[in-house]
Short mmCIF file of C-alpha atoms and ligand atoms in Angstrom, two decimals:
data_model
loop_
_atom_site.label_atom_id
_atom_site.label_comp_id
_atom_site.label_asym_id
_atom_site.label_seq_id
_atom_site.Cartn_x
_atom_site.Cartn_y
_atom_site.Cartn_z
CA MET A 256 149.18 38.69 146.94
CA GLY A 257 151.39 37.91 149.99
CA ALA A 258 154.26 35.59 149.15
CA TYR A 259 154.04 36.44 145.47
CA MET A 260 154.70 40.12 145.92
CA ASP A 261 157.85 41.83 144.62
CA ASN A 262 158.10 45.55 145.27
CA ARG A 263 161.08 46.27 143.01
CA ALA A 264 160.39 48.61 140.09
CA VAL A 265 159.67 47.43 136.57
CA GLY A 266 161.88 48.68 133.74
CA ILE A 267 160.43 50.04 130.49
CA PHE A 268 162.38 51.48 127.58
CA ASP A 269 161.98 53.16 124.22
CA SER A 270 164.06 55.49 122.04
CA GLY A 271 162.05 58.46 123.30
CA VAL A 272 158.51 59.41 124.30
CA GLY A 273 156.77 56.55 122.44
CA GLY A 274 157.00 54.10 125.30
CA LEU A 275 154.94 56.49 127.42
CA THR A 276 151.93 54.93 125.64
CA ALA A 277 152.87 51.72 127.47
CA VAL A 278 153.55 53.56 130.74
CA ARG A 279 150.14 55.21 130.58
CA ALA A 280 148.40 51.86 130.05
CA LEU A 281 150.45 50.04 132.70
CA ARG A 282 149.72 52.69 135.32
CA ALA A 283 146.01 52.28 134.63
CA LEU A 284 146.21 48.48 134.85
CA LEU A 285 148.64 48.17 137.77
CA PRO A 286 148.65 51.47 139.65
CA GLU A 287 150.82 50.07 142.46
CA GLU A 288 153.87 49.33 140.28
CA ASP A 289 156.92 51.57 140.56
CA ILE A 290 158.19 52.25 137.02
CA LEU A 291 161.71 53.11 135.88
CA TYR A 292 161.48 54.41 132.30
CA PHE A 293 164.52 54.76 130.08
CA ALA A 294 164.25 57.06 127.04
CA ASP A 295 167.29 56.58 124.80
CA THR A 296 166.90 60.01 123.24
CA ALA A 297 170.61 60.28 122.44
CA HIS A 298 169.95 57.60 119.78
CA VAL A 299 166.44 58.47 118.55
CA PRO A 300 165.19 57.61 115.94
CA TYR A 301 165.77 53.85 116.25
CA GLY A 302 163.72 53.36 113.09
CA LYS A 303 166.62 54.36 110.82
CA ARG A 304 169.21 52.09 112.47
CA SER A 305 170.69 48.76 111.38
CA ALA A 306 169.82 45.44 113.02
CA ALA A 307 173.29 45.26 114.59
CA GLU A 308 172.96 48.75 116.09
CA LEU A 309 169.50 47.91 117.42
CA ARG A 310 170.81 44.77 119.12
CA GLU A 311 173.58 46.80 120.75
CA LEU A 312 171.25 49.58 121.89
CA SER A 313 168.73 47.06 123.23
CA ALA A 314 171.45 45.22 125.18
CA ALA A 315 172.71 48.53 126.61
CA ALA A 316 169.20 49.63 127.64
CA ALA A 317 168.45 46.30 129.31
CA GLY A 318 171.84 46.37 131.06
CA LEU A 319 171.20 49.89 132.36
CA LEU A 320 167.78 48.94 133.72
CA ARG A 321 169.14 45.77 135.30
CA SER A 322 171.95 47.73 136.97
CA ARG A 323 169.21 49.90 138.57
CA GLY A 324 167.61 46.79 140.08
CA VAL A 325 164.42 46.33 138.05
CA LYS A 326 162.56 43.01 138.34
CA ALA A 327 161.35 42.73 134.71
CA ILE A 328 161.62 44.63 131.43
CA LEU A 329 159.03 45.78 128.90
CA VAL A 330 160.53 46.67 125.54
CA ALA A 331 158.09 49.49 124.75
CA CYS A 332 159.60 50.11 121.33
CA GLY A 333 158.45 48.27 118.21
CA THR A 334 161.85 48.65 116.61
CA ALA A 335 163.83 47.29 119.57
CA SER A 336 161.21 44.54 119.96
CA SER A 337 161.77 43.56 116.34
CA GLU A 338 165.54 43.24 116.43
CA GLY A 339 166.59 43.33 120.07
CA MET A 340 164.56 40.81 122.09
CA ASP A 341 167.35 38.21 122.18
CA ALA A 342 169.77 40.89 123.38
CA VAL A 343 167.31 41.96 126.10
CA ARG A 344 166.77 38.34 127.20
CA GLU A 345 170.51 38.13 127.87
CA ALA A 346 169.99 40.48 130.82
CA GLY A 347 168.38 37.43 132.47
CA LEU A 348 165.14 39.10 133.59
CA PRO A 349 161.54 38.29 132.65
CA CYS A 350 160.75 40.45 129.62
CA CYS A 351 158.34 40.98 126.78
CA GLY A 352 158.03 43.25 123.76
CA VAL A 353 155.26 45.13 122.03
CA VAL A 354 155.40 43.40 118.63
CA ARG A 355 154.10 39.99 119.71
CA ALA A 356 151.54 41.59 122.03
CA ALA A 357 150.16 43.88 119.30
CA ALA A 358 150.04 41.08 116.72
CA ARG A 359 148.04 38.90 119.11
CA GLU A 360 145.58 41.70 119.86
CA ALA A 361 145.08 42.42 116.16
CA ALA A 362 144.46 38.72 115.53
CA ARG A 363 141.68 38.79 118.14
CA ILE A 364 140.13 42.01 116.81
CA SER A 365 140.17 41.54 113.03
CA ARG A 366 136.98 40.16 111.50
CA ASN A 367 138.05 39.97 107.87
CA GLY A 368 141.64 38.73 108.37
CA ARG A 369 143.21 41.74 106.62
CA ILE A 370 145.52 43.37 109.11
CA GLY A 371 147.62 46.46 108.43
CA VAL A 372 150.81 47.34 110.29
CA LEU A 373 152.35 50.80 110.26
CA SER A 374 155.77 50.80 111.89
CA THR A 375 159.19 52.31 111.56
CA GLU A 376 161.22 51.40 108.49
CA ALA A 377 163.58 49.18 110.52
CA THR A 378 160.65 47.24 112.02
CA ALA A 379 159.06 46.70 108.58
CA ALA A 380 162.42 45.53 107.18
CA SER A 381 162.94 43.08 110.06
CA GLY A 382 159.92 40.94 109.15
CA ALA A 383 159.01 40.67 112.85
CA PHE A 384 155.34 41.63 112.43
CA ALA A 385 154.97 39.31 109.43
CA ARG A 386 156.26 36.41 111.56
CA GLU A 387 154.19 37.25 114.64
CA LEU A 388 151.00 37.72 112.61
CA ALA A 389 151.57 34.45 110.75
CA ALA A 390 151.76 32.74 114.16
CA ALA A 391 148.88 34.62 115.82
CA ALA A 392 146.50 34.75 112.85
CA PRO A 393 147.36 31.94 110.41
CA GLY A 394 145.78 32.65 107.05
CA ALA A 395 145.43 36.38 107.71
CA GLU A 396 146.76 38.77 105.12
CA ALA A 397 149.26 41.28 106.53
CA VAL A 398 149.81 44.62 104.82
CA ILE A 399 152.98 46.11 106.32
CA HIS A 400 154.51 49.51 105.69
CA GLY A 401 157.25 51.49 107.40
CA THR A 402 157.45 55.26 107.66
CA GLY A 403 160.06 57.70 108.92
CA LEU A 404 157.71 60.69 108.76
CA LEU A 405 156.10 60.61 112.19
CA VAL A 406 158.70 60.04 114.93
CA PRO A 407 160.54 63.37 114.42
CA LEU A 408 157.23 65.27 114.59
CA ILE A 409 156.14 63.45 117.75
CA GLU A 410 159.53 63.89 119.44
CA ALA A 411 159.18 67.61 118.67
CA GLY A 412 155.88 67.58 120.58
CA ARG A 413 153.61 67.83 117.51
CA CYS A 414 150.71 65.43 118.24
CA ASP A 415 147.63 67.62 117.79
CA ALA A 416 145.14 66.24 115.22
CA GLY A 417 144.28 69.86 114.35
CA ASP A 418 147.89 70.67 113.35
CA PRO A 419 148.01 70.76 109.51
CA ASP A 420 151.54 69.29 109.42
CA VAL A 421 150.44 66.40 111.64
CA ARG A 422 147.39 65.76 109.45
CA ALA A 423 149.47 65.83 106.28
CA ALA A 424 152.08 63.45 107.73
CA VAL A 425 149.41 61.03 108.99
CA ALA A 426 147.64 61.14 105.61
CA ALA A 427 150.93 60.33 103.83
CA ALA A 428 151.76 57.53 106.29
CA ALA A 429 148.27 56.02 105.95
CA ALA A 430 148.09 56.36 102.14
CA PRO A 431 149.68 52.96 101.34
CA PHE A 432 146.76 51.23 103.14
CA SER A 433 144.11 52.89 101.03
CA GLY A 434 142.14 50.29 99.05
CA SER A 435 143.83 47.42 100.93
CA GLY A 436 140.61 46.34 102.64
CA ILE A 437 142.17 46.18 106.12
CA ASP A 438 139.73 46.32 109.05
CA THR A 439 142.50 46.61 111.68
CA LEU A 440 145.65 48.72 111.72
CA ILE A 441 148.42 48.06 114.22
CA LEU A 442 150.17 51.30 115.17
CA GLY A 443 153.33 49.22 115.40
CA CYS A 444 155.65 51.97 116.57
CA THR A 445 154.81 53.01 120.12
CA HIS A 446 155.09 56.67 119.18
CA PHE A 447 152.17 56.42 116.74
CA PRO A 448 149.29 55.97 119.26
CA LEU A 449 150.12 59.52 120.37
CA LEU A 450 148.58 60.43 116.99
CA SER A 451 145.61 58.08 117.28
CA GLN A 452 143.09 60.93 116.97
CA ALA A 453 144.65 61.98 113.68
CA PHE A 454 144.70 58.35 112.49
CA ALA A 455 141.06 57.79 113.48
CA ARG A 456 140.10 60.92 111.58
CA GLU A 457 142.09 59.83 108.53
CA LEU A 458 140.95 56.18 108.41
CA GLY A 459 137.36 56.48 109.61
CA GLU A 460 135.34 54.05 111.71
CA GLY A 461 135.83 51.00 109.52
CA VAL A 462 139.41 50.48 110.70
CA ALA A 463 140.13 49.49 114.32
CA LEU A 464 143.43 50.83 115.68
CA VAL A 465 145.72 48.70 117.85
CA ASP A 466 147.87 50.72 120.27
CA SER A 467 151.13 48.73 120.43
CA GLY A 468 152.18 50.45 123.67
CA ALA A 469 148.96 49.55 125.44
CA ALA A 470 149.02 46.00 124.02
CA GLY A 471 152.57 45.62 125.35
CA ALA A 472 151.48 46.88 128.77
CA ARG A 473 148.66 44.31 128.91
CA ALA A 474 151.04 41.48 128.00
CA PHE A 475 153.57 42.75 130.56
CA ALA A 476 150.93 42.92 133.31
CA ALA A 477 150.01 39.30 132.54
CA LEU A 478 153.71 38.33 132.66
CA LEU A 479 154.22 40.02 136.05
CA ALA A 480 151.16 38.25 137.43
CA SER A 481 152.19 34.84 136.10
CA GLU A 482 155.75 35.23 137.47
CA GLY A 483 154.49 36.27 140.91
CA LEU A 484 156.09 39.72 140.52
CA LEU A 485 153.24 42.13 141.25
CA SER A 486 153.84 45.04 143.65
CA GLU A 487 151.74 46.49 146.41
CA GLY A 488 151.83 50.05 147.67
CA GLY A 489 154.01 51.64 144.96
CA GLY A 490 153.02 53.67 141.92
CA SER A 491 155.92 56.05 141.27
CA LEU A 492 157.44 56.92 137.90
CA ARG A 493 161.12 57.79 137.50
CA CYS A 494 162.73 58.51 134.14
CA LEU A 495 166.27 58.10 132.88
CA VAL A 496 167.25 59.84 129.65
CA SER A 497 170.42 59.45 127.58
CA GLY A 498 169.87 62.83 125.86
CA ASP A 499 168.39 66.13 127.05
CA ALA A 500 166.66 65.60 130.42
CA ALA A 501 164.92 69.00 130.48
CA ALA A 502 163.41 68.45 127.02
CA PHE A 503 162.16 65.03 128.08
CA ALA A 504 160.67 66.42 131.30
CA ALA A 505 158.73 68.96 129.22
CA SER A 506 157.39 66.20 126.91
CA LEU A 507 156.43 64.08 129.91
CA GLY A 508 154.46 66.98 131.38
CA ARG A 509 152.59 67.36 128.10
CA LEU A 510 151.97 63.70 127.28
CA LEU A 511 151.42 62.25 130.75
CA PRO A 512 150.31 65.22 132.88
CA GLU A 513 148.88 62.90 135.54
CA ALA A 514 152.42 61.54 136.15
CA ALA A 515 154.15 64.92 136.37
CA PRO A 516 156.27 66.07 138.05
CA SER A 517 158.22 62.81 138.06
CA PRO A 518 162.00 62.87 138.45
CA VAL A 519 163.91 62.86 135.14
CA GLU A 520 167.59 62.06 135.43
CA LYS A 521 170.40 61.99 132.89
CA ALA A 522 171.50 58.33 132.50
N1 DGL B 119 158.91 54.05 119.46
C1 DGL B 119 159.76 53.27 118.65
C2 DGL B 119 159.08 52.12 118.01
O1 DGL B 119 158.13 51.66 118.59
C3 DGL B 119 160.94 53.82 117.97
C4 DGL B 119 160.75 55.00 117.10
C5 DGL B 119 162.09 55.45 116.59
O2 DGL B 119 162.94 55.77 117.43
O3 DGL B 119 162.27 55.45 115.38
O4 DGL B 119 159.44 51.63 116.97
#
């Protein structure tokens, strides 16, 4: 890698634990990157916020990460990716978001051109997935629904496919896709892949699931490589949290045990 190496950390943010789906995938792809993760848990859920609030929160998150010296930013939140990418770009660092990455992966995977998207309500209202899918898969039919049912459960640590409340919430969230003929469903909120077992059980084998966090991580890895920003010899994870640091540390231990104990600091 030589001259193209940059050992500064990458910055990744989400409203809470959802972006850990991107962290998990990025650590597998690029194990030598140091990661600074910001969980804006003082403002979760993002999915109920207005476009103006989301732009402000995205700008603040990007500014915080930049002030800590990161070299590039992954917006590991579908909702912030939908409304906040321009605000993040203003931080002046290379960046990408999960919405475009997930839309492109779904376009490659779908065989019948009927692609579902389950996201937060704010993401569905923004039209971002409709635009990205129209660009990535012209002629495809997009079936897009938002739900506010799942993020509170996941933030409370309820991800087990055997938990009856989780199964009921996933069934309700997936119900609008029944009979739609989709062969691919984008889990367009990065929290949702933490329930992928429950979704797979609910939807059966005929529907391929796209993990928006992992898709974002793959796009981000490609961006780092193309910008000459890959690291050598790192691999740490540090977390900043705007809300309760101890609660986040407990979630991290549960959701990413291979990365624990990583320092969790109040932002
Ligand atoms: N994980 C986020 C997303 O991808 C935000 C969920 C929320 O805070 O509502 O949309």
